[in-house]
Structure formats: structure tokens, C-alpha cells
Amino acid sequence: DVKVTQSSRYLVKRTGEKVFLECVQDMDHENMFWYRQDPGLGLRLIYFSYDVKMKEKGDIPEGYSVSREKKERFSLILESASTNQTSMYLCASSGREGRETQYFGPGTRLLVL
Amino acid sequence: GEDVEQSLFLSVREGDSSVINCTYTDSSSTYLYWYKQEPGAGLQLLTYIFSNMDMKQDQRLTVLLNKKDKHLSLRIADTQTGDSAIYFCAESNDYKLSFGAGTTVTVRA
């Protein structure tokens, strides 16, 4: 079974703090994704990576950056957290082919005070 | 860009069938997916359909695709309390998925 894990289930941070969210997958997948989920808006893609050290902006990259130093690990960074970044963050991974299913982690619920 | 729409809420009686509808705009989508999210959890793939198919059945789940109208539906037969969740429709194009806002299904006794 594909396993995607995220470093924290719940996180509380203060405005202006630097926040790291980490995601690890164990299926040697090439593609990894970060989404945020907000009620009524569904999932919106923040960034994705199709290989080590490669990244592409998604639909809402502003205020975020990412790092992919190893194939299994994809980190989402909030350089200076703001209250409008309070959300559920979901990581996913998939194989190289475009039709490959995305497998999701359990999510990190981030509250920025 | 892609745009996926689905109704936000559905209430169904236990034992009845549930039908969740979705419309999408990208006619070049190769696969269309249904994901389920239970409270406090990530998304779990329920089923998917290739764009050249009209229907796919998997136990209690039936997916219907009308490519002309860009309409996708998910029917859950004999709905159970464990089916209470948020259901997301998604279309794929290359690596990326575009998701609808999710339909919250509530199963009442």
C-alpha cells in the first residue's frame, strides 16, 4: 500500500513565524503535490514537484515556497505565516505517468494566530 | 483553466441510493476521479473512469460519464452511515488534478 505521511496533524503558529510542513512518501513516486483545503473551495494546488529539485507553481503559490531535496520528501514552507494561511494542508504523490492516481496524506490542520 | 462544480450538500436516508453530480469544463481530461474524505482524514480514492468510457461499476458504486455534456455522477447503492463523508470530483490533465468544492453527504437513520 502507498503510504504518504505528514509531519504533524495539528499545528498552531503565530503571525510572522516561519512554518515547515513535511511530507514523505514510500512508493518511489516522481510527482508530489501540496494542496490547501478550505470549506466551499475544495482543494487548491499550491506547488508540485515532478522530480528532485524540480518544482512548479500551482494555482495559489503566493506566500509559500517548497523544497524537494530527496525523492521521498517534499516540504512546504511558509516564510512568514499570516492568518489567511490558516487552513488544512494536504500532501499527495503519484507516479510518473500523467494518468497515475494521486495518493493523499492525512493532512495538517494549521492555525495561525 | 479547468473548473469543476458540484453541489455542496446531500442528505440521504440509510438504505436509499445517493447520487452526487459533477460538471467539468476541460474536454481534454483523460481521467475523472471520485475521492472520499472522512472527518479528520485525507482523501481516499474511491473510483475513477477513463474519458472514453460511459459507465463503470464497482460493487455499490456506479460512475456515469456524459462526455458531451461534461457531466459526471457517482451513485452509491444502499447508502450506509459509513458513507457519510465529503465526496470530491476531480478531473486530470497530465500530472495535475482539478477538484470540485466537495459534496458533504449526510446519511440519516
XYZ file of C-alpha atoms in Angstrom:
222
model
C 0.000 0.000 0.000
C 1.111 3.512 -0.778
C 1.834 5.467 2.336
C 2.005 9.245 2.444
C 2.772 10.732 5.845
C 2.763 14.315 7.019
C 4.868 15.556 9.905
C 2.062 16.996 12.020
C -1.709 16.542 12.217
C -2.265 19.856 14.032
C -0.084 22.934 14.238
C -0.572 26.302 15.926
C 1.739 29.155 14.920
C 1.902 32.901 15.391
C 1.747 35.516 12.657
C 5.193 36.110 11.187
C 6.639 32.730 12.174
C 8.374 30.516 9.631
C 6.490 27.255 9.247
C 7.694 23.967 7.763
C 5.277 21.258 6.720
C 6.874 17.998 5.702
C 5.571 15.150 3.600
C 7.137 11.741 2.999
C 6.028 9.024 0.590
C 7.309 5.461 0.436
C 6.393 4.438 -3.126
C 9.273 5.998 -5.052
C 6.805 8.349 -6.746
C 8.181 11.052 -9.022
C 5.375 13.558 -8.507
C 4.489 15.223 -5.239
C 1.904 17.904 -4.554
C 0.859 20.368 -1.874
C -2.770 21.493 -1.666
C -4.722 23.597 0.747
C -8.324 22.758 1.528
C -10.845 25.379 2.588
C -14.613 24.935 3.087
C -16.563 25.640 -0.071
C -13.403 25.949 -2.159
C -12.280 22.342 -2.345
C -8.603 21.624 -2.879
C -6.361 24.197 -4.491
C -2.899 23.339 -5.733
C -0.090 25.364 -4.161
C 3.014 23.760 -5.699
C 4.016 20.489 -7.226
C 7.273 18.750 -7.969
C 7.907 16.257 -10.765
C 11.437 15.317 -9.755
C 14.104 16.004 -7.172
C 14.961 19.716 -7.040
C 12.237 20.454 -9.622
C 9.130 22.433 -8.773
C 6.295 24.230 -10.467
C 3.820 26.761 -9.172
C 0.245 25.678 -8.815
C -2.806 27.886 -8.694
C -2.077 29.702 -5.418
C 1.700 29.812 -4.769
C 1.824 33.291 -3.203
C 3.181 33.231 0.340
C 4.573 29.709 0.005
C 7.761 28.021 -1.136
C 8.749 24.369 -1.437
C 11.803 22.168 -1.252
C 12.459 18.735 -2.755
C 15.977 17.638 -1.887
C 15.180 13.928 -1.811
C 12.723 11.983 -3.920
C 10.637 10.801 -0.982
C 10.326 14.146 0.804
C 8.515 17.331 -0.195
C 8.436 20.297 2.177
C 6.080 23.267 2.158
C 7.431 26.454 3.706
C 5.507 29.470 4.908
C 8.232 32.120 5.160
C 6.133 34.453 7.321
C 2.830 32.919 8.350
C -0.294 35.031 8.119
C -3.795 34.457 9.473
C -5.176 33.873 5.964
C -2.934 30.814 5.731
C -4.988 29.084 8.414
C -6.175 26.011 6.560
C -5.923 22.261 6.085
C -2.831 21.323 4.075
C -2.794 18.080 2.129
C 0.179 16.408 0.502
C -0.153 13.891 -2.335
C 2.110 11.804 -4.539
C 1.773 9.973 -7.839
C 3.886 8.035 -10.319
C 5.423 9.433 -13.480
C 2.594 8.760 -15.903
C 0.008 11.515 -16.160
C -2.823 9.101 -15.512
C -1.394 7.870 -12.238
C -3.647 8.166 -9.225
C -2.703 10.690 -6.574
C -2.400 9.295 -3.057
C -3.004 11.638 -0.171
C -1.599 12.045 3.306
C -3.869 12.593 6.334
C -3.479 16.378 6.260
C -2.086 19.037 8.587
C -4.536 21.460 10.120
C -2.662 24.741 10.608
C -3.948 27.572 12.759
C -2.127 30.910 12.512
C -2.904 33.286 15.387
C -8.432 26.898 -16.938
C -10.260 23.929 -15.548
C -13.397 24.401 -13.481
C -15.158 21.601 -11.644
C -18.515 22.183 -9.981
C -20.587 20.063 -7.653
C -23.411 20.706 -5.218
C -22.274 21.267 -1.631
C -24.694 19.130 0.369
C -26.713 15.936 0.043
C -28.881 14.290 2.708
C -29.997 10.706 2.180
C -31.830 8.101 4.200
C -29.966 4.956 5.168
C -30.621 2.207 2.634
C -31.534 4.607 -0.181
C -29.327 5.391 -3.167
C -27.206 8.545 -3.217
C -26.398 10.373 -6.428
C -23.678 13.008 -6.458
C -23.329 15.121 -9.587
C -20.378 16.989 -11.017
C -19.745 19.116 -14.090
C -16.362 19.930 -15.538
C -15.127 22.165 -18.319
C -11.896 20.694 -19.660
C -12.868 18.445 -22.570
C -9.306 17.124 -22.838
C -9.425 15.499 -19.387
C -8.155 11.950 -19.642
C -9.365 10.624 -16.317
C -12.095 11.680 -13.914
C -11.958 10.703 -10.274
C -14.105 10.427 -7.196
C -12.362 10.821 -3.851
C -13.870 10.403 -0.374
C -12.795 12.320 2.718
C -13.937 11.140 6.126
C -13.839 13.577 9.064
C -10.286 14.477 10.058
C -8.709 12.369 7.325
C -7.027 12.842 3.961
C -8.588 11.968 0.639
C -9.104 8.360 -0.306
C -9.536 7.334 -3.938
C -12.952 5.748 -4.427
C -13.010 5.142 -8.144
C -12.062 6.664 -11.479
C -13.211 6.492 -15.068
C -11.288 6.886 -18.289
C -12.711 9.552 -20.562
C -13.619 7.109 -23.344
C -15.937 5.133 -21.036
C -19.601 5.844 -20.312
C -20.025 3.830 -17.169
C -18.049 1.995 -14.550
C -19.438 -0.170 -11.783
C -17.568 -1.252 -8.683
C -19.670 -3.036 -6.054
C -22.049 -0.401 -4.630
C -20.552 2.397 -6.722
C -21.636 3.330 -10.245
C -19.950 6.118 -12.173
C -21.674 7.613 -15.200
C -19.881 9.906 -17.622
C -21.632 12.052 -20.230
C -18.727 13.469 -22.162
C -20.905 15.560 -24.455
C -22.422 17.427 -21.504
C -19.216 17.170 -19.412
C -21.246 15.634 -16.609
C -20.043 13.020 -14.150
C -22.093 11.307 -11.469
C -21.460 8.893 -8.633
C -24.243 6.642 -7.435
C -23.904 4.834 -4.122
C -26.390 1.992 -3.744
C -27.777 1.028 -0.316
C -26.182 4.019 1.405
C -24.824 3.264 4.891
C -23.872 5.504 7.811
C -20.210 4.845 6.973
C -20.788 6.585 3.650
C -21.193 9.931 5.445
C -18.264 11.970 4.173
C -17.220 14.671 1.731
C -17.002 13.457 -1.862
C -14.757 15.233 -4.334
C -14.959 15.061 -8.074
C -11.666 15.715 -9.900
C -10.514 15.912 -13.488
C -6.985 15.209 -14.622
C -4.870 16.604 -17.338
C -1.275 15.450 -17.399
C 0.076 15.453 -13.847
C -2.419 17.739 -12.245
C -5.880 17.311 -10.783
C -8.559 19.973 -10.544
C -11.048 19.401 -7.743
C -14.592 20.444 -7.133
C -15.546 22.046 -3.827
C -16.795 18.720 -2.449
C -20.270 17.398 -1.653
C -20.969 16.699 2.015
C -23.148 13.597 2.213
C -25.115 13.077 5.417
C -26.789 9.719 5.952
C -29.757 9.805 8.309
C -31.324 6.800 10.006
